[in-house]
């Protein structure tokens, strides 16, 4: 038996290209991508994962056309409402990573309520990275640290483990595996601190075409990886 990752992060990319390839508008790709997200959440829960972080919308994605942004936000609202029964049945807990203060107020409220409604569920946790940026999370963390400590009196005392307390979800273990679709070989500001030693798996498929079997293949291949964390095993 090979090791199952406890925490998987997914950079769900390629919705726009998927749509363009079919002569459709970009938003059609987001609609189709939502279906993939639902299938993958189910597959991850069945595979026995403890945490799944989905990169839904980055702090840089506000640069896009206003109608595309509005469409994505409407999909998020639909997802949060429509999946509540599924979370209940599967005891899935919803969490948020990112800056809630920078989200439209109705989305922030919807998200807060979904987190609240599912907070006692002890199955898999799905972390929605929404208005999330790794650099933004670190900067917000530094602000929290300074606010709590009243300034850098003794900067030498700040250790990595201390700083972790100021991240969005300090209790989560680091991601073991980060999957990215659409063939792009970059982090795009995803889990910069937490992903320091994550294994990467890149699929050439656009996110709407990504299947449960692709997900399972990534998990299986992860089991073959040798993680050294800078050490030397042989
Ligand atoms: C990922 O697909 C979804 C979001 C970033 C919100 P894209 O919309 O980035 O699709 P491409 O990369 O343009 O194909
Ligand atoms: C990363 O994809 C963000 C999400 C998947 C939400 P992007 O499409 O924004 O990344 P870049 O611009 O190709 O780096
Ligand atoms: Mg993209």
XYZ file of C-alpha atoms and ligand atoms in Angstrom:
263
model
C 0.000 0.000 0.000
C 1.380 3.366 -0.968
C 0.883 6.505 1.095
C -2.251 8.582 0.550
C -1.624 12.321 0.837
C -3.475 13.883 3.773
C -3.738 17.281 2.121
C -4.024 17.938 -1.613
C -4.189 21.401 -3.189
C -5.532 21.914 -6.699
C -4.843 24.825 -9.051
C -7.922 24.405 -11.230
C -6.703 26.052 -14.430
C -7.704 26.116 -18.087
C -11.436 26.868 -17.971
C -11.117 29.745 -20.425
C -8.989 27.786 -22.897
C -11.387 24.849 -22.676
C -14.241 27.130 -23.727
C -12.270 28.930 -26.449
C -11.258 25.597 -27.933
C -14.971 24.926 -28.435
C -15.736 28.364 -29.795
C -17.580 29.259 -26.588
C -17.227 32.211 -24.241
C -14.880 31.872 -21.259
C -17.671 31.737 -18.689
C -18.931 28.491 -20.236
C -15.620 26.996 -19.145
C -16.180 28.122 -15.553
C -19.626 26.511 -15.585
C -18.129 23.249 -16.777
C -15.237 23.593 -14.328
C -17.677 23.716 -11.431
C -18.950 20.263 -12.430
C -15.381 18.940 -12.344
C -14.860 20.480 -8.902
C -17.927 18.649 -7.562
C -16.746 15.332 -9.023
C -13.238 15.765 -7.636
C -14.474 16.705 -4.144
C -16.488 13.472 -4.124
C -13.538 11.408 -5.387
C -11.221 12.974 -2.789
C -13.661 12.222 0.004
C -14.011 8.610 -1.174
C -10.224 8.260 -1.463
C -9.928 9.121 2.230
C -8.204 12.493 2.007
C -8.384 14.678 5.097
C -7.966 18.081 3.403
C -8.559 19.381 -0.094
C -7.694 22.995 -0.927
C -9.235 24.316 -4.144
C -7.810 27.450 -5.753
C -11.031 29.132 -6.815
C -10.085 32.791 -7.291
C -6.763 34.527 -6.748
C -5.980 38.029 -5.518
C -4.783 38.686 -9.107
C -7.945 37.411 -10.803
C -9.674 40.791 -10.175
C -7.739 42.000 -13.233
C -10.200 40.139 -15.448
C -13.229 41.638 -17.165
C -15.956 42.639 -14.701
C -18.528 40.284 -16.231
C -16.218 37.282 -15.923
C -15.502 38.127 -12.267
C -19.224 38.561 -11.565
C -19.962 35.229 -13.240
C -17.376 33.413 -11.103
C -18.762 35.010 -7.911
C -22.296 33.939 -8.889
C -21.020 30.378 -9.411
C -19.399 30.418 -5.984
C -22.699 31.469 -4.430
C -24.524 28.726 -6.330
C -21.944 26.156 -5.255
C -22.081 27.110 -1.588
C -25.881 26.894 -1.513
C -26.347 23.910 -3.796
C -23.859 21.603 -2.115
C -24.951 21.955 1.486
C -26.923 18.689 1.467
C -23.947 16.910 -0.060
C -21.652 18.267 2.704
C -24.114 17.173 5.364
C -24.441 13.664 3.946
C -20.673 13.287 3.685
C -19.799 15.196 6.870
C -17.617 17.576 4.855
C -16.419 20.740 6.529
C -16.030 23.893 4.443
C -13.314 26.419 5.226
C -11.939 29.541 3.632
C -8.410 30.663 2.821
C -7.891 34.212 1.597
C -8.977 37.724 2.399
C -12.712 37.653 3.186
C -12.632 41.436 3.656
C -11.913 41.921 -0.040
C -14.860 39.810 -1.258
C -18.284 41.170 -2.213
C -20.217 41.313 1.080
C -22.876 38.808 0.006
C -20.245 36.238 -1.001
C -18.332 36.770 2.246
C -21.580 36.211 4.172
C -22.477 33.075 2.187
C -18.988 31.712 2.797
C -19.103 32.493 6.508
C -22.444 30.722 6.809
C -21.256 27.630 4.917
C -18.199 27.445 7.215
C -20.433 27.902 10.245
C -23.037 25.322 9.134
C -20.382 22.647 8.560
C -17.923 23.446 11.347
C -18.691 20.352 13.440
C -18.406 17.887 10.572
C -15.490 15.566 11.061
C -15.100 14.187 7.524
C -12.869 15.712 4.889
C -12.255 19.448 5.011
C -12.603 21.420 1.783
C -10.704 24.696 1.904
C -11.880 27.201 -0.688
C -9.044 29.555 -1.629
C -11.097 32.557 -2.651
C -9.570 35.991 -3.025
C -6.454 34.089 -2.031
C -2.847 34.998 -2.752
C 0.162 33.444 -1.036
C 1.938 36.785 -0.748
C -1.227 38.454 0.520
C -1.646 35.732 3.163
C 1.931 36.259 4.363
C 1.530 40.058 4.496
C -1.771 39.749 6.377
C -0.026 37.303 8.711
C 2.764 39.800 9.412
C 0.164 42.467 10.174
C -1.610 40.135 12.637
C 1.694 39.280 14.274
C 2.674 42.942 14.695
C -0.794 43.872 15.965
C -0.590 41.146 18.596
C 3.000 41.750 19.649
C 2.939 45.515 19.410
C 5.927 45.829 17.089
C 9.173 44.048 16.345
C 10.824 44.374 19.776
C 12.798 41.188 19.445
C 12.683 40.110 15.808
C 15.096 37.245 16.457
C 12.431 35.485 18.510
C 10.111 35.006 15.574
C 10.395 31.397 14.460
C 8.757 29.576 11.540
C 6.432 27.726 13.894
C 5.369 31.012 15.527
C 4.624 32.605 12.194
C 2.418 29.690 11.134
C -0.056 30.805 13.807
C -0.804 33.907 11.750
C -1.659 32.122 8.515
C -5.301 31.825 7.451
C -5.750 28.263 8.775
C -2.907 27.617 11.220
C -4.149 24.169 12.231
C -3.990 22.694 8.721
C -1.051 20.489 7.794
C 0.967 21.639 4.778
C -0.228 20.293 1.428
C 1.504 17.038 0.494
C 0.558 17.236 -3.150
C -0.359 20.144 -5.416
C -2.101 19.306 -8.677
C -2.224 21.860 -11.479
C -4.190 21.441 -14.685
C -3.751 23.018 -18.135
C -0.034 22.270 -18.274
C 1.234 25.445 -16.637
C 4.437 25.023 -14.592
C 4.028 27.764 -12.014
C 2.538 28.351 -8.578
C 0.551 31.504 -9.526
C 0.753 32.608 -5.878
C -0.831 29.437 -4.424
C 0.107 28.330 -0.881
C 3.576 29.903 -1.006
C 4.379 29.324 2.654
C 2.537 26.035 3.112
C 3.619 24.499 -0.177
C 7.371 24.761 0.462
C 7.763 20.971 0.306
C 4.636 19.955 -1.597
C 5.035 17.472 -4.413
C 3.746 18.807 -7.724
C 1.706 16.988 -10.361
C 0.850 18.796 -13.582
C -1.842 17.538 -15.941
C -1.972 18.765 -19.535
C -5.772 18.599 -19.448
C -7.882 21.697 -19.050
C -9.755 21.646 -15.726
C -13.203 20.852 -17.214
C -11.678 17.718 -18.827
C -9.962 16.536 -15.618
C -11.541 13.285 -14.377
C -11.769 11.272 -11.168
C -9.339 8.808 -12.781
C -6.825 11.609 -13.387
C -7.159 12.548 -9.733
C -6.639 8.939 -8.669
C -3.600 8.682 -10.953
C -2.055 11.743 -9.271
C -2.696 10.236 -5.828
C -1.216 6.890 -6.872
C 1.869 8.511 -8.363
C 2.350 10.553 -5.194
C 2.778 7.236 -3.359
C 5.913 6.571 -5.434
C 7.606 9.867 -4.599
C 10.566 10.032 -2.264
C 10.262 13.088 -0.049
C 13.534 14.199 1.426
C 12.792 17.665 2.839
C 16.355 18.647 2.133
C 17.784 15.571 3.803
C 19.569 12.622 2.194
C 17.894 9.220 2.380
C 20.476 7.147 0.601
C -9.122 28.813 -14.033
O -9.296 28.892 -15.406
C -10.231 29.491 -13.260
C -9.829 30.757 -12.601
C -8.629 31.242 -12.571
C -10.859 31.500 -11.921
P -8.876 30.184 -16.225
O -10.040 31.104 -16.278
O -7.630 30.755 -15.682
O -8.641 29.551 -17.663
P -7.446 29.900 -18.663
O -6.173 29.706 -17.916
O -7.651 31.296 -19.103
O -7.603 28.898 -19.753
C -4.435 30.445 -10.974
O -4.763 30.472 -12.318
C -5.597 30.884 -10.140
C -6.708 29.936 -10.042
C -6.746 28.753 -10.585
C -7.828 30.375 -9.242
P -4.500 31.765 -13.232
O -5.094 31.460 -14.549
O -4.981 32.981 -12.535
O -2.928 31.807 -13.297
P -1.946 32.456 -14.359
O -2.423 33.850 -14.633
O -2.012 31.602 -15.598
O -0.595 32.398 -13.727
Mg -5.678 30.419 -16.093
